[in-house]
Coordinates of C-alpha atoms in Angstrom, one line a residue:
Chain A
M1 CA 0.0 0.0 0.0
N2 CA 1.4 3.4 -1.0
I3 CA 0.6 6.2 1.3
L4 CA 1.2 9.9 0.8
V5 CA 1.2 12.3 3.8
A6 CA 1.1 16.0 3.2
V7 CA 2.8 18.0 6.0
S8 CA 3.4 21.6 6.7
R9 CA 5.7 23.7 8.9
V10 CA 4.1 26.1 11.3
P11 CA 5.0 28.3 14.3
D12 CA 4.9 26.4 17.6
T13 CA 1.6 26.9 19.4
T14 CA 3.4 28.7 22.3
T15 CA 4.6 31.4 19.8
K16 CA 3.8 35.0 20.5
I17 CA 3.0 36.3 17.1
L18 CA 4.5 39.7 16.1
V19 CA 4.1 41.5 12.8
G20 CA 7.2 41.6 10.6
S21 CA 8.7 44.7 9.1
D22 CA 6.8 44.4 5.8
G23 CA 3.5 44.8 7.8
K24 CA 2.1 41.8 6.0
F25 CA 3.6 38.6 7.4
I26 CA 4.8 37.5 10.8
D27 CA 8.2 38.3 12.2
T28 CA 9.9 34.9 12.1
N29 CA 12.9 36.0 14.3
N30 CA 13.0 33.8 17.4
V31 CA 10.0 31.8 16.2
K32 CA 10.3 28.0 16.7
F33 CA 8.8 26.1 13.8
I34 CA 7.3 22.7 14.2
L35 CA 5.5 20.0 12.2
N36 CA 1.9 21.1 12.1
P37 CA 0.2 19.3 15.1
Y38 CA -2.7 17.9 13.1
D39 CA -0.2 16.4 10.6
E40 CA 1.2 14.2 13.4
Y41 CA -2.2 12.4 13.5
A42 CA -2.1 12.0 9.7
L43 CA 1.5 10.7 9.8
E44 CA 0.7 8.2 12.7
E45 CA -2.3 6.9 10.8
A46 CA -0.2 6.4 7.7
I47 CA 2.6 4.6 9.5
R48 CA 0.1 2.3 11.3
L49 CA -1.5 1.4 8.0
K50 CA 1.8 0.6 6.5
E51 CA 2.8 -1.5 9.5
K52 CA -0.3 -3.6 9.0
N53 CA -0.4 -3.8 5.2
G54 CA 3.1 -3.2 4.0
G55 CA 4.0 -0.7 1.4
K56 CA 5.6 2.7 1.9
V57 CA 4.9 6.1 3.4
I58 CA 6.0 9.2 1.5
A59 CA 5.9 12.5 3.3
I60 CA 5.5 15.6 1.1
T61 CA 5.7 19.3 1.8
V62 CA 5.7 22.5 -0.2
G63 CA 7.9 25.2 1.1
P64 CA 11.2 27.0 1.4
A65 CA 14.6 25.3 2.1
T66 CA 14.0 25.6 5.8
A67 CA 11.0 23.2 5.5
Q68 CA 13.3 20.2 5.3
D69 CA 13.5 20.0 9.1
I70 CA 9.8 18.8 9.3
L71 CA 10.5 16.2 6.6
R72 CA 13.3 14.9 8.7
N73 CA 10.8 14.7 11.6
A74 CA 8.4 12.8 9.5
L75 CA 11.2 10.4 8.4
A76 CA 12.2 9.9 12.1
V77 CA 8.7 9.0 13.0
G78 CA 8.5 6.4 10.3
A79 CA 8.0 7.8 6.8
D80 CA 10.2 5.9 4.3
E81 CA 10.8 8.7 1.9
A82 CA 10.2 12.4 1.6
V83 CA 9.5 14.9 -1.2
H84 CA 10.3 18.5 -0.9
I85 CA 8.6 20.8 -3.4
K86 CA 10.8 23.8 -3.1
S87 CA 9.6 27.4 -3.3
E88 CA 10.8 30.5 -1.6
Q89 CA 7.7 32.5 -2.7
N90 CA 4.8 33.4 -0.5
F91 CA 2.1 31.1 -1.8
D92 CA -1.6 30.3 -1.2
S93 CA -3.4 27.1 -0.6
F94 CA -4.2 26.6 -4.3
F95 CA -0.6 26.4 -5.1
V96 CA 0.1 23.9 -2.3
A97 CA -2.8 21.7 -3.3
S98 CA -1.9 21.9 -7.0
Q99 CA 1.7 20.9 -6.3
I100 CA 0.7 18.0 -4.1
A101 CA -1.9 17.0 -6.8
E102 CA 0.7 16.9 -9.5
Y103 CA 3.0 14.7 -7.4
A104 CA 0.1 12.4 -6.4
S105 CA -1.1 12.0 -10.0
K106 CA 2.3 10.4 -10.8
M107 CA 2.8 8.5 -7.6
K108 CA -0.8 7.2 -7.5
P109 CA -1.1 6.6 -3.7
D110 CA -3.8 4.4 -2.3
I111 CA -4.5 6.9 0.3
I112 CA -3.5 10.5 1.1
F113 CA -3.5 11.8 4.6
M114 CA -3.0 15.3 6.0
G115 CA -3.9 17.3 9.1
K116 CA -7.4 18.9 9.0
Q117 CA -5.8 22.3 8.9
S118 CA -2.4 24.0 9.2
I119 CA -2.4 26.1 12.4
D120 CA -1.0 29.1 10.6
F121 CA -3.8 30.3 8.2
D122 CA -6.4 27.8 9.5
S123 CA -8.3 27.8 6.2
L124 CA -9.0 24.0 5.9
Q125 CA -8.6 24.4 2.1
V126 CA -6.0 22.0 0.9
P127 CA -7.9 18.7 1.4
S128 CA -10.9 20.0 -0.5
I129 CA -9.0 21.5 -3.4
L130 CA -6.9 18.4 -3.7
S131 CA -10.0 16.2 -3.7
D132 CA -11.5 18.4 -6.5
I133 CA -8.4 18.4 -8.6
L134 CA -7.8 14.7 -8.3
D135 CA -11.5 13.8 -8.3
L136 CA -11.0 11.5 -5.3
P137 CA -13.3 10.8 -2.4
L138 CA -12.6 13.0 0.7
A139 CA -13.4 12.9 4.4
T140 CA -12.3 15.9 6.5
I141 CA -11.9 16.4 10.2
V142 CA -11.8 12.6 10.8
T143 CA -11.6 11.2 14.3
K144 CA -11.9 7.5 13.6
L145 CA -11.1 5.2 10.7
N146 CA -12.0 1.6 9.9
Y147 CA -10.6 -0.2 6.9
E148 CA -12.3 -3.1 5.1
G149 CA -10.5 -4.2 1.9
N150 CA -10.4 -1.1 -0.3
M151 CA -13.2 0.6 1.6
V152 CA -12.7 3.1 4.4
K153 CA -15.3 4.2 6.9
A154 CA -14.4 7.6 8.3
E155 CA -16.1 9.2 11.3
R156 CA -15.9 13.0 11.2
E157 CA -16.8 15.9 13.4
I158 CA -19.6 18.2 12.3
E159 CA -21.4 20.9 14.3
G160 CA -23.2 19.2 17.2
G161 CA -22.4 15.7 16.3
K162 CA -20.6 13.2 14.0
E163 CA -21.2 11.6 10.7
V164 CA -19.8 8.5 9.1
L165 CA -18.7 8.5 5.4
S166 CA -17.9 5.6 3.2
L167 CA -15.0 6.0 0.9
Q168 CA -13.4 3.8 -1.7
M169 CA -9.6 3.9 -2.1
P170 CA -7.8 5.8 -3.5
C171 CA -9.1 8.5 -1.2
I172 CA -8.1 11.6 0.9
I173 CA -8.4 11.8 4.7
S174 CA -7.8 14.9 6.8
A175 CA -7.1 14.1 10.4
Q176 CA -8.5 15.7 13.6
K177 CA -7.0 15.4 17.0
G178 CA -8.2 12.2 18.7
L179 CA -7.7 10.0 15.6
N180 CA -4.8 8.2 17.3
E181 CA -2.0 8.8 19.8
P182 CA 1.0 9.9 17.7
R183 CA 4.3 8.2 18.6
Y184 CA 7.5 10.1 19.4
P185 CA 10.6 9.3 17.5
K186 CA 13.4 7.4 19.3
L187 CA 17.0 8.5 19.1
P188 CA 18.1 5.7 16.7
D189 CA 15.2 6.6 14.4
I190 CA 16.3 10.2 14.4
M191 CA 19.8 9.1 13.4
K192 CA 18.4 6.8 10.7
A193 CA 16.2 9.5 9.3
K194 CA 19.2 11.5 8.4
K195 CA 20.1 8.9 5.8
K196 CA 16.7 8.5 4.3
P197 CA 16.2 10.1 0.9
I198 CA 14.5 13.5 0.4
E199 CA 13.6 14.1 -3.2
E200 CA 13.8 17.8 -4.2
I201 CA 11.6 19.3 -6.8
D202 CA 11.7 22.9 -7.9
A203 CA 8.2 24.4 -7.8
P204 CA 7.2 26.5 -10.8
N205 CA 6.7 30.3 -10.4
Y206 CA 3.2 31.0 -9.4
E207 CA 0.8 34.0 -9.4
N208 CA -1.2 34.0 -6.1
N209 CA -5.0 34.3 -6.4
I210 CA -5.1 36.5 -3.3
E211 CA -3.0 39.3 -2.0
I212 CA -2.2 40.0 1.6
I213 CA -2.4 43.7 2.2
G214 CA -1.6 43.9 5.9
M215 CA -1.4 42.1 9.2
E216 CA -2.5 43.5 12.6
L217 CA -2.6 42.1 16.1
P218 CA -6.0 42.0 17.7
S219 CA -6.3 44.7 20.3
R220 CA -9.1 44.6 22.7
S221 CA -9.1 46.5 26.0
R222 CA -10.6 44.5 28.9
L223 CA -12.3 45.9 32.0
N224 CA -9.9 44.0 34.3
K225 CA -12.2 44.1 37.4
I226 CA -10.5 41.6 39.6
V227 CA -11.9 40.8 43.0
G228 CA -11.3 38.3 45.8
D229 CA -13.4 35.3 46.7
T230 CA -15.6 36.5 49.6
D231 CA -19.4 36.2 49.3
E232 CA -19.6 40.0 48.7
D233 CA -17.0 39.7 45.9
I234 CA -19.0 37.0 44.1
K235 CA -22.2 38.9 44.6
E236 CA -20.6 42.0 43.0
I237 CA -19.3 40.0 40.0
V238 CA -22.7 38.5 39.4
R239 CA -24.2 42.0 39.7
M240 CA -21.8 43.4 37.1
L241 CA -22.4 40.5 34.7
H242 CA -26.2 41.0 35.1
E243 CA -26.4 44.9 35.2
D244 CA -23.3 46.1 33.3
A245 CA -22.7 43.4 30.8
K246 CA -26.4 42.4 30.7
I247 CA -25.6 38.8 30.2
F248 CA -28.4 37.2 32.2
Chain B
M1 CA -21.2 42.7 -13.9
K2 CA -21.5 41.0 -10.5
K3 CA -23.8 38.2 -9.8
I4 CA -23.6 36.6 -6.4
I5 CA -24.4 33.1 -5.3
A6 CA -25.4 33.1 -1.6
Y7 CA -25.3 29.5 -0.4
L8 CA -27.7 29.0 2.4
D9 CA -27.4 26.3 5.0
S10 CA -30.7 24.7 6.0
F11 CA -31.7 21.9 8.4
N12 CA -35.0 20.1 8.3
G13 CA -36.5 22.7 6.0
N14 CA -35.5 25.7 8.1
L15 CA -32.7 28.1 7.4
K16 CA -29.9 28.2 9.9
R17 CA -28.8 31.5 11.5
T18 CA -25.7 31.3 9.3
A19 CA -27.9 31.4 6.2
F20 CA -29.1 34.9 7.2
E21 CA -25.5 35.9 7.8
V22 CA -24.6 34.9 4.3
A23 CA -27.7 36.8 2.9
T24 CA -26.5 39.9 4.8
A25 CA -22.9 39.7 3.5
A26 CA -24.4 39.3 0.0
S27 CA -26.4 42.5 0.5
Y28 CA -23.1 44.4 1.1
F29 CA -22.0 43.4 -2.4
H30 CA -25.4 44.5 -3.7
K31 CA -25.1 47.9 -2.0
E32 CA -21.5 48.4 -3.3
N33 CA -22.0 47.6 -7.0
S34 CA -25.7 46.7 -7.4
A35 CA -24.7 43.0 -7.7
E36 CA -27.6 40.7 -8.2
I37 CA -28.1 38.2 -5.4
I38 CA -29.1 34.7 -6.0
A39 CA -29.9 32.9 -2.8
V40 CA -29.4 29.1 -3.2
T41 CA -30.8 26.3 -1.2
I42 CA -30.7 22.5 -1.6
N43 CA -34.1 20.8 -1.7
G44 CA -35.7 23.8 0.1
N45 CA -39.3 24.7 0.4
E46 CA -41.8 27.7 0.3
K47 CA -41.2 28.5 4.0
I48 CA -37.6 29.4 3.2
A49 CA -38.6 31.9 0.6
E50 CA -40.9 33.7 3.2
Q51 CA -38.0 33.8 5.7
L52 CA -35.7 35.2 3.1
K53 CA -38.0 38.1 2.1
E54 CA -37.2 39.6 5.6
Y55 CA -33.6 39.9 4.6
G56 CA -33.8 41.6 1.2
I57 CA -33.6 38.6 -1.0
T58 CA -35.6 38.9 -4.2
R59 CA -34.5 35.7 -5.9
L60 CA -34.2 32.2 -4.6
V61 CA -33.0 29.2 -6.7
N62 CA -33.8 25.9 -5.1
I63 CA -31.4 23.1 -6.3
Q64 CA -33.6 20.0 -6.5
S65 CA -32.2 16.6 -6.7
A66 CA -33.0 13.3 -5.0
L67 CA -29.2 12.6 -5.0
L68 CA -28.7 15.6 -2.6
E69 CA -31.0 14.3 0.1
K70 CA -27.9 13.6 2.1
Y71 CA -24.9 15.9 2.2
S72 CA -22.1 15.3 -0.3
S73 CA -19.5 18.0 -0.8
S74 CA -18.5 16.6 -4.2
A75 CA -22.1 16.5 -5.5
I76 CA -23.2 19.8 -4.1
A77 CA -20.1 21.6 -5.4
K78 CA -20.8 20.1 -8.9
A79 CA -24.5 21.2 -8.8
L80 CA -23.5 24.7 -7.6
F81 CA -21.0 25.1 -10.3
Q82 CA -23.6 24.1 -12.9
L83 CA -25.8 26.9 -11.6
I84 CA -22.8 29.3 -11.4
K85 CA -22.0 28.6 -15.1
K86 CA -25.7 29.0 -16.2
E87 CA -26.0 32.3 -14.3
N88 CA -22.6 33.5 -15.2
S89 CA -22.0 34.5 -11.6
D90 CA -18.6 35.6 -10.4
T91 CA -18.9 35.6 -6.6
A92 CA -20.0 32.9 -4.1
I93 CA -20.5 33.2 -0.4
F94 CA -20.6 30.4 2.1
S95 CA -20.6 30.1 5.9
A96 CA -17.4 28.7 7.4
T97 CA -19.2 25.7 9.0
S98 CA -17.9 22.2 8.6
Y99 CA -19.9 21.9 5.3
G100 CA -19.2 25.4 4.0
L101 CA -15.5 24.9 4.6
E102 CA -15.5 21.9 2.3
L103 CA -17.8 23.4 -0.4
A104 CA -16.2 26.8 -0.7
P105 CA -12.7 25.6 -1.8
R106 CA -14.2 23.1 -4.2
V107 CA -16.4 25.7 -5.9
A108 CA -13.5 28.2 -5.9
T109 CA -11.3 25.6 -7.6
K110 CA -13.9 25.0 -10.3
M111 CA -14.5 28.8 -10.8
N112 CA -10.7 29.6 -10.8
A113 CA -11.6 32.0 -8.1
G114 CA -9.5 33.4 -5.3
Y115 CA -10.9 32.1 -2.0
I116 CA -10.5 33.4 1.5
A117 CA -11.8 31.3 4.4
D118 CA -13.4 32.2 7.7
I119 CA -13.5 36.0 7.2
I120 CA -14.7 38.4 10.0
E121 CA -15.0 41.6 8.0
L122 CA -16.0 42.6 4.4
T123 CA -15.4 46.1 3.0
F124 CA -14.8 47.5 -0.4
Q125 CA -12.2 49.7 -2.0
N126 CA -12.9 50.9 -5.6
S127 CA -15.7 48.3 -5.6
K128 CA -13.2 45.5 -4.9
A129 CA -13.8 43.3 -1.9
I130 CA -11.3 43.6 1.0
V131 CA -11.6 41.0 3.7
K132 CA -10.2 40.4 7.2
K133 CA -9.4 37.0 8.4
P134 CA -7.9 35.8 11.7
V135 CA -4.7 33.7 11.4
Y136 CA -2.6 31.8 13.9
A137 CA -5.9 30.9 15.7
G138 CA -6.7 34.6 16.2
K139 CA -3.2 35.7 17.4
A140 CA -3.2 38.0 14.3
I141 CA -5.6 39.3 11.6
I142 CA -4.8 39.7 8.0
S143 CA -6.4 42.0 5.4
A144 CA -6.5 40.6 1.9
S145 CA -7.8 41.3 -1.5
F146 CA -8.4 39.2 -4.6
K147 CA -6.3 39.2 -7.7
T148 CA -8.8 37.0 -9.6
E149 CA -11.9 38.0 -11.5
N150 CA -14.0 35.5 -9.5
V151 CA -14.3 35.7 -5.7
V152 CA -15.3 33.1 -3.1
I153 CA -15.5 33.8 0.6
S154 CA -16.7 31.9 3.7
L155 CA -17.9 33.8 6.7
R156 CA -17.0 33.0 10.3
P157 CA -20.3 32.1 12.0
N158 CA -21.8 34.5 14.6
V159 CA -19.8 37.5 13.3
F160 CA -21.9 39.0 10.5
T161 CA -25.1 40.1 12.3
P162 CA -28.1 39.4 10.1
V163 CA -29.7 42.7 9.1
K164 CA -33.5 42.8 8.3
N165 CA -34.5 44.5 5.1
P166 CA -38.0 43.3 4.2
V167 CA -39.0 43.1 0.5
S168 CA -42.5 42.4 -0.8
N169 CA -41.6 39.9 -3.6
I170 CA -39.3 37.0 -4.0
S171 CA -39.1 34.9 -7.1
V172 CA -38.5 31.2 -6.5
E173 CA -37.2 28.8 -9.2
N174 CA -36.1 25.3 -9.2
F175 CA -32.8 24.2 -10.7
N176 CA -32.3 20.5 -11.5
P177 CA -28.6 19.8 -11.7
E178 CA -27.2 17.0 -13.9
L179 CA -25.9 14.6 -11.3
L180 CA -25.1 10.9 -11.3
Q181 CA -24.8 8.5 -8.4
E182 CA -21.1 8.4 -8.8
D183 CA -20.8 12.2 -8.2
I184 CA -21.4 11.3 -4.5
K185 CA -17.8 10.4 -3.9
A186 CA -18.1 9.8 -0.1
P187 CA -21.7 9.0 0.9
V188 CA -22.8 9.7 4.4
I189 CA -23.8 6.3 5.9
D190 CA -24.5 7.4 9.5
T191 CA -25.0 10.5 11.7
Y192 CA -24.9 10.9 15.4
K193 CA -26.1 13.9 17.3
N194 CA -24.5 15.0 20.6
E195 CA -27.9 14.7 22.4
G196 CA -28.6 17.7 24.5
K197 CA -25.1 18.9 24.3
L198 CA -24.5 22.4 23.1
D199 CA -21.4 22.9 20.9
V200 CA -18.9 25.4 22.2
K201 CA -18.7 27.0 18.8
E202 CA -22.5 27.6 18.7
A203 CA -23.1 28.6 22.4
D204 CA -23.6 32.2 23.6
I205 CA -22.0 31.3 27.0
V206 CA -19.1 28.9 27.4
V207 CA -17.9 27.6 30.8
S208 CA -14.4 25.9 30.5
G209 CA -12.4 24.0 33.0
G210 CA -8.6 23.7 33.2
R211 CA -6.1 21.8 35.2
G212 CA -7.3 23.4 38.3
I213 CA -10.4 21.2 38.3
K214 CA -8.0 18.3 39.4
G215 CA -10.0 15.4 37.9
P216 CA -12.9 14.5 35.7
E217 CA -15.0 13.6 38.8
N218 CA -15.1 17.3 39.7
Y219 CA -16.3 18.5 36.3
Y220 CA -19.9 18.6 37.6
L221 CA -19.0 22.0 39.0
I222 CA -18.4 23.3 35.5
E223 CA -21.4 21.5 34.1
N224 CA -23.7 22.8 36.8
L225 CA -22.7 26.4 36.1
A226 CA -23.0 25.9 32.4
A227 CA -26.5 24.4 32.8
K228 CA -27.6 27.3 35.0
L229 CA -26.5 29.7 32.3
G230 CA -27.8 27.7 29.4
G231 CA -24.2 27.5 28.1
A232 CA -21.8 25.0 26.7
V233 CA -19.1 23.1 28.5
G234 CA -15.5 23.7 27.3
A235 CA -12.1 22.5 28.3
S236 CA -8.4 23.5 28.1
R237 CA -5.9 21.4 26.2
A238 CA -4.4 20.0 29.5
V239 CA -7.8 18.7 30.5
V240 CA -8.4 17.0 27.1
D241 CA -4.8 15.6 26.9
A242 CA -5.3 14.1 30.3
G243 CA -8.4 12.3 28.9
W244 CA -10.8 14.0 31.3
R245 CA -12.9 15.5 28.6
P246 CA -13.5 14.9 24.8
H247 CA -11.6 16.8 22.2
S248 CA -14.8 18.3 20.8
E249 CA -14.9 20.5 23.9
Q250 CA -11.3 21.8 23.6
V251 CA -10.9 25.5 23.2
G252 CA -7.6 26.8 21.8
Q253 CA -5.2 26.7 18.9
T254 CA -5.5 22.9 18.5
G255 CA -9.1 22.9 19.5
K256 CA -11.9 25.3 18.7
T257 CA -11.9 29.0 18.4
V258 CA -14.9 30.5 20.1
S259 CA -16.3 34.0 20.4
P260 CA -19.3 33.8 22.8
T261 CA -20.9 36.7 24.7
L262 CA -19.4 35.3 27.9
Y263 CA -16.5 33.0 28.4
I264 CA -15.9 31.7 31.9
A265 CA -12.4 30.2 32.5
C266 CA -12.3 28.1 35.6
G267 CA -8.9 27.0 36.9
I268 CA -7.3 27.8 33.5
S269 CA -3.9 29.6 33.8
G270 CA -4.1 31.1 30.3
A271 CA -1.5 29.5 28.0
I272 CA -0.9 31.5 24.7
Q273 CA -2.5 28.7 22.7
H274 CA -5.7 28.8 24.9
L275 CA -5.9 32.6 24.8
A276 CA -5.8 32.4 21.0
G277 CA -8.9 30.3 21.0
M278 CA -11.1 32.5 23.3
S279 CA -9.8 36.0 23.4
S280 CA -12.4 37.3 20.9
S281 CA -15.1 36.5 23.4
K282 CA -17.2 39.6 24.2
F283 CA -16.8 39.3 28.0
I284 CA -14.4 37.1 29.9
L285 CA -14.7 36.0 33.5
A286 CA -11.7 34.2 35.0
I287 CA -11.6 32.2 38.2
N288 CA -8.1 31.2 39.4
K289 CA -6.4 30.9 42.7
D290 CA -3.1 32.3 41.3
K291 CA -3.5 36.1 41.1
D292 CA -0.6 36.3 38.7
A293 CA -2.2 33.8 36.2
P294 CA -2.0 35.2 32.6
I295 CA -5.7 34.6 32.2
F296 CA -6.5 37.7 34.4
K297 CA -4.7 40.0 31.9
V298 CA -7.4 39.2 29.2
A299 CA -10.3 39.1 31.7
D300 CA -13.1 41.6 32.1
Y301 CA -14.0 40.1 35.4
G302 CA -11.8 38.0 37.7
I303 CA -12.2 36.2 40.9
V304 CA -9.0 35.2 42.7
G305 CA -10.0 32.1 44.6
D306 CA -10.3 28.4 44.7
I307 CA -12.7 27.2 42.1
F308 CA -13.9 24.5 44.5
D309 CA -15.2 27.3 46.8
V310 CA -16.1 29.8 44.1
L311 CA -18.0 27.8 41.6
P312 CA -20.8 26.5 43.9
K313 CA -21.3 30.0 45.3
L314 CA -21.3 31.6 41.9
T315 CA -23.8 29.1 40.5
N316 CA -26.0 29.7 43.5
E317 CA -25.8 33.5 43.2
I318 CA -26.7 33.4 39.5
E319 CA -29.7 31.2 40.3
H320 CA -30.8 33.9 42.8
I321 CA -30.6 36.7 40.3
S322 CA -32.0 35.1 37.2

């Protein structure tokens, strides 16, 4: 079974975001970049599937030279090969999806996994665009998977509940937290990962569909009425919520 | 020429609140450049047309197909694109719900449109749309414009307040798309409802617990307060990672981003990734025994105290007053 896992490189969740000097993108100085957390579930699922059925797992990313570190992470966790589609441009999700689609149409994977969203732009676009370009079945925000032959049952989160989709392979799955417990790489695996191959492909030039004009930090002044925990304090807080904020 | 497809979510023959938000955003385009609005439903009914008249919609196209009785992002996107081609429309608006977030990028791909997801503001400059969208889970907000002729957006739910603008007439047409069984690429075979449980994303009041709650057996304190307020129960990442609560309740960067009227953080210290998920709440009440906890910096109201003492008293006091 051949499995493709699309991964992305994002600022760590503990990062305090600052606007860069261009006023459009973040200041990347002192920012620690990590493998997108949702991609860890995608990767884990791919590796488990390979361990059960044989085959190979290829991790793919679209990004600048610095993106190789997350491919090494993916190789350390258990991917067999990695593909780096290199581009130093600022690009949008259409570009990412179209580049992955181009690779996938040659590789013909049985299943493509990725995180439900990258925690940078949080757009949830790539899985759907990829599904549309490749004309493959898609389940997004998936929390549970069952495999029967070449059929996949995917349980996904929707507002106020869950729904189960039936997909025939080849198909695309975007992973939600809870799908599995991702493993951590062991030191020997990290060493071995350094020797695994990373195929480099130069991405074509690309004209973005959208243009970022500016970036700002949300600013909101808060009332900051902090009290103690006496009965009077609690009464006062409830009064303020009731009379000032008119919440109940 | 502008012609807008306003895709309206409905459930059991009723429009969802998000549908009126989409109708309202469409009316901004109409005001700006007299764009024609085509409200679109799937297997809708007469009642929907009556509801839409209140929001300035004068034309409703009802996509009718037995194949669309159940949701399918591939089939709905195909049907929508057939309508878009027939109408020669250049703009499509969705709500950024779990369905809309699948449909919008598909339709944008078919239309060769620029697409911006989950927007919180829509303005115009020289008749061109400029949108704002939170990024990094709300730690920053970008402004963006479209370089393409065609435009697709999805709206963050609960942000665009529906504005009433009654009209006397609405035309209703049916559109029968050309669909085949195989256009349903991933059929829905089962659905589960979280019975009686309000989703944190949809609730007006959210009460969340953090590590300070000490164990799942104490969560009834959070649940009691939420029940008293008619709110939803949320949780911090620490609580979810410990297995005390399901991930569907997690608020934060790797959970849900919420913006309720009131957010109550109980025993939550306020890690950056949690603040990202809730700092757009209208009012924030924090309860924590550590007076230096970062959560107090973003709070409108704060109680420095032990949640095990404070929560029962607070629940009681609210019962008194309401």
